[in-house]
PDB file of C-alpha atoms and ligand atoms in Angstrom:
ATOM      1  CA  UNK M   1     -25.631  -8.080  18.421  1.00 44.00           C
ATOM      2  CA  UNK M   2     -27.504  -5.043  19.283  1.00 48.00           C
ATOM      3  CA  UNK M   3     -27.475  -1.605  17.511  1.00 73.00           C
ATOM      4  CA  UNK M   4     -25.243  -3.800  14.390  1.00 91.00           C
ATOM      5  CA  UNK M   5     -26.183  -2.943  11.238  1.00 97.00           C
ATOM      6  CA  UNK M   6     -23.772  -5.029   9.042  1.00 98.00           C
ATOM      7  CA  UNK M   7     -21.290  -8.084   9.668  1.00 98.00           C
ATOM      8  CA  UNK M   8     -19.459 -10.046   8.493  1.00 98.00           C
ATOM      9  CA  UNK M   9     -18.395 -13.175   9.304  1.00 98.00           C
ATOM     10  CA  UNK M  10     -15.365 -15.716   7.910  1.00 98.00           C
ATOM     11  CA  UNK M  11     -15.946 -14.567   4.458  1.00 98.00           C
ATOM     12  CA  UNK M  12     -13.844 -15.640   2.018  1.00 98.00           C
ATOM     13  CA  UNK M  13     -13.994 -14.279  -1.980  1.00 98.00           C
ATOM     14  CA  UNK M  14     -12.369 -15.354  -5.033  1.00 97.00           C
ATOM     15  CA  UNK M  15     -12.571 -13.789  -8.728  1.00 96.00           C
ATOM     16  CA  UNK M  16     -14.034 -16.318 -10.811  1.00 93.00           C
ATOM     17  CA  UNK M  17     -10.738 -18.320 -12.823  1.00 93.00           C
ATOM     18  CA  UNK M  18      -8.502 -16.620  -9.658  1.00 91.00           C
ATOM     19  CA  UNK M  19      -6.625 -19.840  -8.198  1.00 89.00           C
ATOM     20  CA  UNK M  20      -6.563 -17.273  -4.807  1.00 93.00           C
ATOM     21  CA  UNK M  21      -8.586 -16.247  -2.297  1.00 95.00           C
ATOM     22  CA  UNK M  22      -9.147 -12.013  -3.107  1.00 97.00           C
ATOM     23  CA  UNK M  23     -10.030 -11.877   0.685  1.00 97.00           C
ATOM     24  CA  UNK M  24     -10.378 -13.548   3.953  1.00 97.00           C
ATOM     25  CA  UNK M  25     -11.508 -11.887   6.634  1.00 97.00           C
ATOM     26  CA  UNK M  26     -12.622 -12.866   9.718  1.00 97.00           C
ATOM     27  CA  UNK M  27     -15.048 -10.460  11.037  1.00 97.00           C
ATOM     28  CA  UNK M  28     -15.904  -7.045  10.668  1.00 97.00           C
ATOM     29  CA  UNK M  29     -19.208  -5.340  11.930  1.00 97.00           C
ATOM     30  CA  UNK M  30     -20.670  -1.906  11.692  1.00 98.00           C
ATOM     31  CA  UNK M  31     -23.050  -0.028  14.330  1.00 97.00           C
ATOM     32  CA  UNK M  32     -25.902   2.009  13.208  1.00 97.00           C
ATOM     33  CA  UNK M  33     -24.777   5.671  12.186  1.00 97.00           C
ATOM     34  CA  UNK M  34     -21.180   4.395  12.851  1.00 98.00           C
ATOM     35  CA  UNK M  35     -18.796   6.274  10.322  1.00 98.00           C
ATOM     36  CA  UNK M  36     -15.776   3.817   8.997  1.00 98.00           C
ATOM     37  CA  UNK M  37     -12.799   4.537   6.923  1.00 97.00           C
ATOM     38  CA  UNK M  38     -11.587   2.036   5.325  1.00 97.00           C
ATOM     39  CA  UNK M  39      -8.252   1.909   3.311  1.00 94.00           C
ATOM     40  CA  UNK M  40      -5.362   0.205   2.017  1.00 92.00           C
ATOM     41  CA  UNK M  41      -2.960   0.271  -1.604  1.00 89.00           C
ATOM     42  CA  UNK M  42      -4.746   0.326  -4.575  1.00 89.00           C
ATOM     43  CA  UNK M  43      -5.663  -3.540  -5.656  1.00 92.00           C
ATOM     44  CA  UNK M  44      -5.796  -4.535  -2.148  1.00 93.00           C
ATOM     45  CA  UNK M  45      -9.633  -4.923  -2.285  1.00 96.00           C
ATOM     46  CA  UNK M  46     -11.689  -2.265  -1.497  1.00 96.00           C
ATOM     47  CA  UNK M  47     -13.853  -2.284  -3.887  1.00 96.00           C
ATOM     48  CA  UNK M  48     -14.483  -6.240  -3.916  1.00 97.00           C
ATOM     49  CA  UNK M  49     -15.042  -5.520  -0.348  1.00 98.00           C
ATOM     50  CA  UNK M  50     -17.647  -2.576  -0.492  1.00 98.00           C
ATOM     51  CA  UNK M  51     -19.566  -4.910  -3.438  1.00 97.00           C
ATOM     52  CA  UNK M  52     -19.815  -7.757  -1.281  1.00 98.00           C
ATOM     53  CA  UNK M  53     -21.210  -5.682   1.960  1.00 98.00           C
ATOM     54  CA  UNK M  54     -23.665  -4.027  -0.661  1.00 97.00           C
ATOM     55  CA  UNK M  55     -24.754  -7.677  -2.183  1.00 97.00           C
ATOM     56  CA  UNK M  56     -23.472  -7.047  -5.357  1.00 97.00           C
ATOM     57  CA  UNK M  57     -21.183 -10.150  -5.132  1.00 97.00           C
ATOM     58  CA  UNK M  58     -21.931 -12.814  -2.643  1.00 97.00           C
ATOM     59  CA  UNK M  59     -19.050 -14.557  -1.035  1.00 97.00           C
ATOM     60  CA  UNK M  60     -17.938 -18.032  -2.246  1.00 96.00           C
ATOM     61  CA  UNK M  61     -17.859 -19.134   1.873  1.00 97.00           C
ATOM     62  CA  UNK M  62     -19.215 -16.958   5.058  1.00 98.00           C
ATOM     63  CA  UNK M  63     -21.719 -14.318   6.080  1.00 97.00           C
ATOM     64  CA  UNK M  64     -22.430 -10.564   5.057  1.00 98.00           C
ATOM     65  CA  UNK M  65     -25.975  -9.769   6.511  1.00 98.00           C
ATOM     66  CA  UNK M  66     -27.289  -6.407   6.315  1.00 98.00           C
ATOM     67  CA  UNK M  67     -29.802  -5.450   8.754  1.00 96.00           C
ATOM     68  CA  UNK M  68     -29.901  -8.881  10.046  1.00 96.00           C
ATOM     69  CA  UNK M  69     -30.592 -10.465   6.467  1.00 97.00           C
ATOM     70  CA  UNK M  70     -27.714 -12.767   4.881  1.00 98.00           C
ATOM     71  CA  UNK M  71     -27.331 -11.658   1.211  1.00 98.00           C
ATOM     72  CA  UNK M  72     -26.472 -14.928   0.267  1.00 98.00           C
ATOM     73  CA  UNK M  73     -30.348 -16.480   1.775  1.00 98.00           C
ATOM     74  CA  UNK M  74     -31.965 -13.855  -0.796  1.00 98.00           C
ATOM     75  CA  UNK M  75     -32.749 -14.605  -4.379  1.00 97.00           C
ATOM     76  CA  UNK M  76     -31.135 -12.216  -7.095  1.00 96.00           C
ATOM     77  CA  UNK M  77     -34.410  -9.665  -7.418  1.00 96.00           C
ATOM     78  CA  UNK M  78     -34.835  -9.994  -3.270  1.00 97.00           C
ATOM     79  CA  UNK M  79     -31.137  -8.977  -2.854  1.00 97.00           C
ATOM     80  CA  UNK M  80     -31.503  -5.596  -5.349  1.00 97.00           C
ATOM     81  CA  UNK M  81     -34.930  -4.566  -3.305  1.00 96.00           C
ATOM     82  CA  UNK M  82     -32.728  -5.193  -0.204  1.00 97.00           C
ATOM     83  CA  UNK M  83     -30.107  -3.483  -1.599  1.00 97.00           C
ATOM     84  CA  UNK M  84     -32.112  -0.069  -2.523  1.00 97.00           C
ATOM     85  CA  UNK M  85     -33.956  -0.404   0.717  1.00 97.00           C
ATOM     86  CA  UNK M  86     -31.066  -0.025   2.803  1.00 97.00           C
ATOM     87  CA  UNK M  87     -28.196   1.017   0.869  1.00 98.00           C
ATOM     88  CA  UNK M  88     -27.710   4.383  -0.555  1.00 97.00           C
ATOM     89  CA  UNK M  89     -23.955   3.943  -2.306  1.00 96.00           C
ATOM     90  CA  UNK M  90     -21.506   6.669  -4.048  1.00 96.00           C
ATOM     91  CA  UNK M  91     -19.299   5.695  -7.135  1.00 90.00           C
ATOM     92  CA  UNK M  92     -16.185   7.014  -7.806  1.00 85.00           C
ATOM     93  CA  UNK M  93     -17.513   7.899 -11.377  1.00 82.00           C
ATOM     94  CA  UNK M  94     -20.507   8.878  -9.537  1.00 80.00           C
ATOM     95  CA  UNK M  95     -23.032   7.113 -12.394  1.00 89.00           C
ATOM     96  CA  UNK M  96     -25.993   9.584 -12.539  1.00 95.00           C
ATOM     97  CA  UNK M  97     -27.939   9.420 -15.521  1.00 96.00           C
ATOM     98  CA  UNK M  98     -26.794  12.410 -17.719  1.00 96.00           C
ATOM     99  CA  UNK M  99     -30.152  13.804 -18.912  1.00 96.00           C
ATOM    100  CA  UNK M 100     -32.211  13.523 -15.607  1.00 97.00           C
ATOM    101  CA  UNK M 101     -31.870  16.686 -13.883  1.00 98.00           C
ATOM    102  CA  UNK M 102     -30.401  16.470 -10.194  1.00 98.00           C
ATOM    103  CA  UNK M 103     -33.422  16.484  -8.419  1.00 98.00           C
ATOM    104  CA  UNK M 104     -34.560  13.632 -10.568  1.00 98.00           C
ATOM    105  CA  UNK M 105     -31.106  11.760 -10.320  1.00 98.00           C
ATOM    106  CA  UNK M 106     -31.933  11.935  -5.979  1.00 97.00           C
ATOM    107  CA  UNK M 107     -35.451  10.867  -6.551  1.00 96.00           C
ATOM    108  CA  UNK M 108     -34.231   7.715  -7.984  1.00 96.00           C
ATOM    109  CA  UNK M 109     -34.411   5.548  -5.230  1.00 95.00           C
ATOM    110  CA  UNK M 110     -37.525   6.348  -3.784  1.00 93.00           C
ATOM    111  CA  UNK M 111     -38.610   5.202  -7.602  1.00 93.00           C
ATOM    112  CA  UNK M 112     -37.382   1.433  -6.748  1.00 93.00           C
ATOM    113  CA  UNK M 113     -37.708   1.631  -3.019  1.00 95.00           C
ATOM    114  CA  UNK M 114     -41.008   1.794  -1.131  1.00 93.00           C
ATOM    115  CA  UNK M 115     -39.561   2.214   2.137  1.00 93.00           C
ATOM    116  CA  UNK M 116     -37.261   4.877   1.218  1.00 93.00           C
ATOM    117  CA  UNK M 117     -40.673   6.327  -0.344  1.00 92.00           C
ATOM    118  CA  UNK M 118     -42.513   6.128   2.644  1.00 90.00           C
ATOM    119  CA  UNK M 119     -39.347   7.163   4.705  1.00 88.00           C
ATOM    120  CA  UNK M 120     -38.723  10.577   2.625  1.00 84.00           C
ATOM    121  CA  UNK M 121     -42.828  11.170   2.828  1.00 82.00           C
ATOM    122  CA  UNK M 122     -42.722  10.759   6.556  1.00 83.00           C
ATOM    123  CA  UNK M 123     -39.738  13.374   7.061  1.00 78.00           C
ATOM    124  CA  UNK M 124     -40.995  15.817   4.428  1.00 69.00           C
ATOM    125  CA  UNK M 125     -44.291  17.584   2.275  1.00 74.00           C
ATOM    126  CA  UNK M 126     -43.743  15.601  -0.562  1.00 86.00           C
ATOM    127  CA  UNK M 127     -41.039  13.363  -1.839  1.00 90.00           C
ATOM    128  CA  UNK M 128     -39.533  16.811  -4.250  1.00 92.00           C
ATOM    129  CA  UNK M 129     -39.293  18.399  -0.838  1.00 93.00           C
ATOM    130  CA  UNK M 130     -37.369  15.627   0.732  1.00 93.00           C
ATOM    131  CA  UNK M 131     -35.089  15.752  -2.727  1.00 95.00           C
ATOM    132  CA  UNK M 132     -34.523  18.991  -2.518  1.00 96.00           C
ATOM    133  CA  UNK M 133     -33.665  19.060   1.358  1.00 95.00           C
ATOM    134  CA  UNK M 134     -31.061  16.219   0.170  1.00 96.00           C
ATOM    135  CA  UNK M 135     -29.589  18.681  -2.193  1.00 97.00           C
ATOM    136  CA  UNK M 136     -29.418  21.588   0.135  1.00 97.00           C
ATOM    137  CA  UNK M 137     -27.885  19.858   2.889  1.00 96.00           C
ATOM    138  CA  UNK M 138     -24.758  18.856   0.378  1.00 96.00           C
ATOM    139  CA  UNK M 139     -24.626  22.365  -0.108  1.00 96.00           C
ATOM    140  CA  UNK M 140     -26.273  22.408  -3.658  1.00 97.00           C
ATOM    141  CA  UNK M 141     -28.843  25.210  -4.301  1.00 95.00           C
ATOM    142  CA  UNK M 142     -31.947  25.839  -6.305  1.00 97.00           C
ATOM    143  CA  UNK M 143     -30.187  27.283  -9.252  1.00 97.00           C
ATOM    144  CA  UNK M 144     -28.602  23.442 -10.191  1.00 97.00           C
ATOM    145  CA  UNK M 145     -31.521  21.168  -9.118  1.00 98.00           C
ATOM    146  CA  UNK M 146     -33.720  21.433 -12.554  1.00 98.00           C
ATOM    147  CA  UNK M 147     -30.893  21.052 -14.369  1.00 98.00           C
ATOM    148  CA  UNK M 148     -29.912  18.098 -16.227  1.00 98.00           C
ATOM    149  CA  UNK M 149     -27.070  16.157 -14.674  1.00 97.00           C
ATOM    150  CA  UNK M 150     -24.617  16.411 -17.569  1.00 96.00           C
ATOM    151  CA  UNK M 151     -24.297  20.159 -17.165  1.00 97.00           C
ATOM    152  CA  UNK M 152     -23.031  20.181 -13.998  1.00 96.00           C
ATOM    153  CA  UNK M 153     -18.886  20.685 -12.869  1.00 94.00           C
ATOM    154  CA  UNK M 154     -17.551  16.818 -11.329  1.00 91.00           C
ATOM    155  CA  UNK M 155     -18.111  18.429  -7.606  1.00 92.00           C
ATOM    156  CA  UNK M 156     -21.843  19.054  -8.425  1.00 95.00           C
ATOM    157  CA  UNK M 157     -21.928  15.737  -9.599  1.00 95.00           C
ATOM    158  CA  UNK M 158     -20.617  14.318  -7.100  1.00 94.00           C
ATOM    159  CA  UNK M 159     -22.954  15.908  -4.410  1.00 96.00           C
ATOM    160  CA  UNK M 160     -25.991  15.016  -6.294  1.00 97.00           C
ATOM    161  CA  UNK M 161     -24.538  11.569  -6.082  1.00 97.00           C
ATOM    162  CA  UNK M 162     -24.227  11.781  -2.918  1.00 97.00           C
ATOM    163  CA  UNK M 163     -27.803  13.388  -1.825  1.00 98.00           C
ATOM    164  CA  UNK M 164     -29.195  10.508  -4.144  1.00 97.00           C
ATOM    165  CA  UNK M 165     -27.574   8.425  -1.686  1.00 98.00           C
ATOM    166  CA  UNK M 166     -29.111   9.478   1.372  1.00 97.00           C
ATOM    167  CA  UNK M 167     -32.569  10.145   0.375  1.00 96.00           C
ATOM    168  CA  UNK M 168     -34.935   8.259   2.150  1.00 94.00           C
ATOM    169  CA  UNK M 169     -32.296   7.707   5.050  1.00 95.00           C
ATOM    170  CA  UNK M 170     -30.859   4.441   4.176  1.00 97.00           C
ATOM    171  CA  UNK M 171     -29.171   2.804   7.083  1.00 97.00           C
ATOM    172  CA  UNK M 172     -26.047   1.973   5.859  1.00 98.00           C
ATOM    173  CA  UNK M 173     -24.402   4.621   2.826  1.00 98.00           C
ATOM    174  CA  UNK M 174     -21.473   3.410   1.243  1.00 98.00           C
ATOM    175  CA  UNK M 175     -18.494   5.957  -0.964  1.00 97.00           C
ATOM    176  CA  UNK M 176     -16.082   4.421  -2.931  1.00 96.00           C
ATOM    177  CA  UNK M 177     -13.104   6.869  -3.389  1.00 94.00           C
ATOM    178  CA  UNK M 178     -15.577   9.667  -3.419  1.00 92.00           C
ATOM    179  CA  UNK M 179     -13.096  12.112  -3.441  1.00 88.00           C
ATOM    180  CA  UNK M 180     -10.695  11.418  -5.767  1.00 86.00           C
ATOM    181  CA  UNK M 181     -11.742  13.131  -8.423  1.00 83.00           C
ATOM    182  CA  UNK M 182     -11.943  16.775  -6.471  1.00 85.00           C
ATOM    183  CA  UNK M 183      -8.846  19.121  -5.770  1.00 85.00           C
ATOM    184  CA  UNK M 184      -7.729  19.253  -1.872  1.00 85.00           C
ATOM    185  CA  UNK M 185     -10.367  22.121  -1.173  1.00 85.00           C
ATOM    186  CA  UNK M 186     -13.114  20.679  -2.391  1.00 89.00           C
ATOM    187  CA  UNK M 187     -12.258  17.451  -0.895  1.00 90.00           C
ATOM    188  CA  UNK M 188     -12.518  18.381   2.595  1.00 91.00           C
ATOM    189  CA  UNK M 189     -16.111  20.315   2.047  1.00 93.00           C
ATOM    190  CA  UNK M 190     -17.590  17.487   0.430  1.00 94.00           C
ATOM    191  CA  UNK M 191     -16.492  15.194   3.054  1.00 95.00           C
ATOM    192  CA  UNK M 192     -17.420  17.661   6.030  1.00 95.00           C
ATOM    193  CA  UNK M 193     -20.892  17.777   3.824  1.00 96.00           C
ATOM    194  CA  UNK M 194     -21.519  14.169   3.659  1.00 97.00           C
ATOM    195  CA  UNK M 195     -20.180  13.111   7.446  1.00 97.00           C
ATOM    196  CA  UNK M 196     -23.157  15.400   8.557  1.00 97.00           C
ATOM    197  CA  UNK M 197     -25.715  14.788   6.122  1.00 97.00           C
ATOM    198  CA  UNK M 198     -25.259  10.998   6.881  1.00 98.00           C
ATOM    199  CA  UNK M 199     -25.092  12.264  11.093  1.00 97.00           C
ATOM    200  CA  UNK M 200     -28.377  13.866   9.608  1.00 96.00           C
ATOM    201  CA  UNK M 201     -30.312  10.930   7.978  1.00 95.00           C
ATOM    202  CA  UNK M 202     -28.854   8.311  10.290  1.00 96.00           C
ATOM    203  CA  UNK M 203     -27.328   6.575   8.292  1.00 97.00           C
ATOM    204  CA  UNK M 204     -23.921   4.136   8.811  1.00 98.00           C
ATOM    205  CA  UNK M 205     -21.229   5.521   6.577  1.00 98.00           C
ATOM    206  CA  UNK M 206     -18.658   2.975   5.036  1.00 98.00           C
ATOM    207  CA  UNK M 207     -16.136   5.468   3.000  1.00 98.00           C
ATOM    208  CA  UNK M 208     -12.893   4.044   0.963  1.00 96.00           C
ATOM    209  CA  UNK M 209     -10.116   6.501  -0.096  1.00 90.00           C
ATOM    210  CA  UNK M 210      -6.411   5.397  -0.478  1.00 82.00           C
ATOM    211  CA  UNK M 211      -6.130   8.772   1.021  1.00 83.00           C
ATOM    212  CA  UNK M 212      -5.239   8.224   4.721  1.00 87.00           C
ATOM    213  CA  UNK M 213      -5.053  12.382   5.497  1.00 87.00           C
ATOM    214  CA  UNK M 214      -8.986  12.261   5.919  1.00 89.00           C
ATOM    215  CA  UNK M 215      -9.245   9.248   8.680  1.00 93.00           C
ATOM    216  CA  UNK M 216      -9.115  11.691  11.843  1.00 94.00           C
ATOM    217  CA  UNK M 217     -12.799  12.622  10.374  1.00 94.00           C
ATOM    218  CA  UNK M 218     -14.048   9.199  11.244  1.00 97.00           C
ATOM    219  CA  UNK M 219     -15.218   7.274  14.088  1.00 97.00           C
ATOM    220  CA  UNK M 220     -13.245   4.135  13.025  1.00 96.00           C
ATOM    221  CA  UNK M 221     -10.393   3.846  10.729  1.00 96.00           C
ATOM    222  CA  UNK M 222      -9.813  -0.071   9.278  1.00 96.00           C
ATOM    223  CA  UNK M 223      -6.724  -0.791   7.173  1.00 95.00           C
ATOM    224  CA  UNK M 224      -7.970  -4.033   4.726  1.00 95.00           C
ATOM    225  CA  UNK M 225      -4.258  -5.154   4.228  1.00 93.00           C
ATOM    226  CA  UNK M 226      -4.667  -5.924   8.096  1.00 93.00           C
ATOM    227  CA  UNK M 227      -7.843  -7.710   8.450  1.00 95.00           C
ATOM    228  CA  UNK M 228      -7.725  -9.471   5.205  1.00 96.00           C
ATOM    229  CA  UNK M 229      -5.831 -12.607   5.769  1.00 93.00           C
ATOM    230  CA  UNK M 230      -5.286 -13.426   1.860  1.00 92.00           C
ATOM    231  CA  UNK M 231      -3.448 -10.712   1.643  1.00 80.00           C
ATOM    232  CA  UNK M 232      -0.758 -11.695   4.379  1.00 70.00           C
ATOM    233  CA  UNK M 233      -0.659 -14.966   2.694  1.00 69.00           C
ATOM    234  CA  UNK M 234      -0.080 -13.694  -0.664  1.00 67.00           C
ATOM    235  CA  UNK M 235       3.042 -11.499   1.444  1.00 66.00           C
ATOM    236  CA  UNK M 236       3.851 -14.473   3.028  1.00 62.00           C
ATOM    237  CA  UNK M 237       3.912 -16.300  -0.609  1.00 59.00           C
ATOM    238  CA  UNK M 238       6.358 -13.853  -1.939  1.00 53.00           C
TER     239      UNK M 238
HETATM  240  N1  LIG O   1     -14.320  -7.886 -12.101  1.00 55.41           N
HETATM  241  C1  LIG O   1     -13.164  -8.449 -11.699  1.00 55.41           C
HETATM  242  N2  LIG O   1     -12.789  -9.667 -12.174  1.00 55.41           N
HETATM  243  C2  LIG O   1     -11.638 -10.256 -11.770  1.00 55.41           C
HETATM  244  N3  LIG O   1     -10.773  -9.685 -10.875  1.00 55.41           N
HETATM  245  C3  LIG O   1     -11.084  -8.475 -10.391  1.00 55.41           C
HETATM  246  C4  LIG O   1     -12.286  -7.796 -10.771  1.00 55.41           C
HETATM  247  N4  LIG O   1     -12.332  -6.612 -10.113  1.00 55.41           N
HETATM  248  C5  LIG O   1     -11.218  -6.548  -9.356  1.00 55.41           C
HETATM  249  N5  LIG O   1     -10.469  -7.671  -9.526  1.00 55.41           N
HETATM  250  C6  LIG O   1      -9.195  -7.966  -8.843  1.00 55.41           C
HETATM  251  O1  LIG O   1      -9.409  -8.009  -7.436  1.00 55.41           O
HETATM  252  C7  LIG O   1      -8.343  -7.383  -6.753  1.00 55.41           C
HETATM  253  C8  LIG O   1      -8.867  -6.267  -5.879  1.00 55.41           C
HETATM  254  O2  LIG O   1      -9.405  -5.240  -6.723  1.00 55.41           O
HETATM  255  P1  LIG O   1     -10.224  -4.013  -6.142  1.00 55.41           P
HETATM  256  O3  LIG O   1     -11.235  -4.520  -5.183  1.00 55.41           O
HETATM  257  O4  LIG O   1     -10.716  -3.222  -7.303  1.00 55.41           O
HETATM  258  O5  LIG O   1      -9.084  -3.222  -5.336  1.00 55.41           O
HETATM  259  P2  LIG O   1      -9.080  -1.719  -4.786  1.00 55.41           P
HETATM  260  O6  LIG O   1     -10.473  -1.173  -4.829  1.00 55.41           O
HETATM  261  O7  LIG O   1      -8.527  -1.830  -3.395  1.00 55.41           O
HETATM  262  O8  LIG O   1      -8.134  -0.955  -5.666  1.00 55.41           O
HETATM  263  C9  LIG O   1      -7.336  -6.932  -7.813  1.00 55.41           C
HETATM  264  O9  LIG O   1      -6.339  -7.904  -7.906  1.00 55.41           O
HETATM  265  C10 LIG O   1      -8.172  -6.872  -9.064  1.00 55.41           C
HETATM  266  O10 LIG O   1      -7.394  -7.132 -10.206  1.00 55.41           O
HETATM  267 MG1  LIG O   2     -11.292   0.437  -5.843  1.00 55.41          MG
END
């Protein structure tokens, strides 16, 4: 399919010792710089589901490719080039390392990636400058980007994380309950923020919040609990 940057297809998942299928889902693609909000209860999931479209877990039946590549058809060190090639992904915790400064903590993947390297040198002066431009855009400015990550407040944090994310314009950027840990406010600046720094780099934008206030701000909105087919059988179970 043209202009898709992810699908899915008949993927089932299972924890390892789990008798039951964690999800079933029968298809689910994403466009290039398509924005998706997807939700559902907490356990429902979401993160299994983000972790399997990222190649972190491969599915025990079906297809997740990314860019046209099935995760599954790559070996382990193929699948983590793959992965920091095209996929530029926000924790909840937002897992920076503490004594990097920021600008260091978004230069990170160019480190690992040489076409998110080459990407950030064709867009900017040098790959600082592209860091830095990162930084800006999520509203961060010179006074916090020398300065090592573990001084910052949990919303600078969290926009370093997220700049970190989108250097080198990654096609598909993925935010697992980004926001939870920021008050109302600061919630809907960071998302305004990211929505057009990812409308910026390109990039596809897969974000997970239990929080279903924020879905107007996206082009598609997918509850889990209705795609995922395990879950209806567990309901239909009980
Ligand atoms: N590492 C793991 N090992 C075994 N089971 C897990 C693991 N992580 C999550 N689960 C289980 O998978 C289900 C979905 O969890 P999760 O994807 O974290 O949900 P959500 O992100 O929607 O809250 C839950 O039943 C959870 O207990
Ligand atoms: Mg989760």
């Amino acid at each position: 399919m043209s202009g898709c940057l992810l699908e899915l297809q008949d993927l089932r998942f299972a924890w390892p010792g789990s008798a039951h299928d964690c999800l079933d889902i029968a298809a689910l693609q994403v466009a290039a710089g398509e924005t998706v909000f997807l939700h559902g209860p907490s356990g429902c999931g979401k993160s299994t589901l983000l972790s399997l479209l990222a190649g972190v877990l491969l599915p025990r039946s079906g297809r997740v490719a990314l860019d046209g590549v099935d995760w599954a058809d790559l070996r382990a060190t193929a699948r983590d080039r793959h992965r920091v090639d095209h996929v530029g992904y926000i924790f909840q915790q937002f897992n920076l390392l503490p004594y990097l400064t920021a600008l260091d903590n978004v230069l990170l993947p160019c480190r690992f990636s040489t076409r998110r390297r080459d990407a950030a040198a064709r867009s900017a002066r040098s790959l600082r400058a592209e860091g830095r431009h990162w930084l800006a855009g999520m509203g961060l400015d010179a006074s916090v980007w020398d300065r090592p990550a573990h001084t910052l407040s949990v919303g600078q944090q969290q926009r370093v994380a997220a700049a970190r994310a989108l250097v080198g314009q990654p096609g598909l950027v993925i935010a697992d309950e980004p926001t939870s840990a920021l008050d109302e406010d600061r919630r809907d600046v960071f998302l305004d923020l990211l929505l057009s720094a990812c409308a910026a780099a390109g990039s596809a934008l897969v974000l997970v919040s239990h929080d279903r206030r924020i879905a107007q701000r996206f082009g598609r909105e997918v509850a889990l609990a209705q795609i995922n087919r395990a879950a209806r059988a567990a309901e239909g179970d009980a």
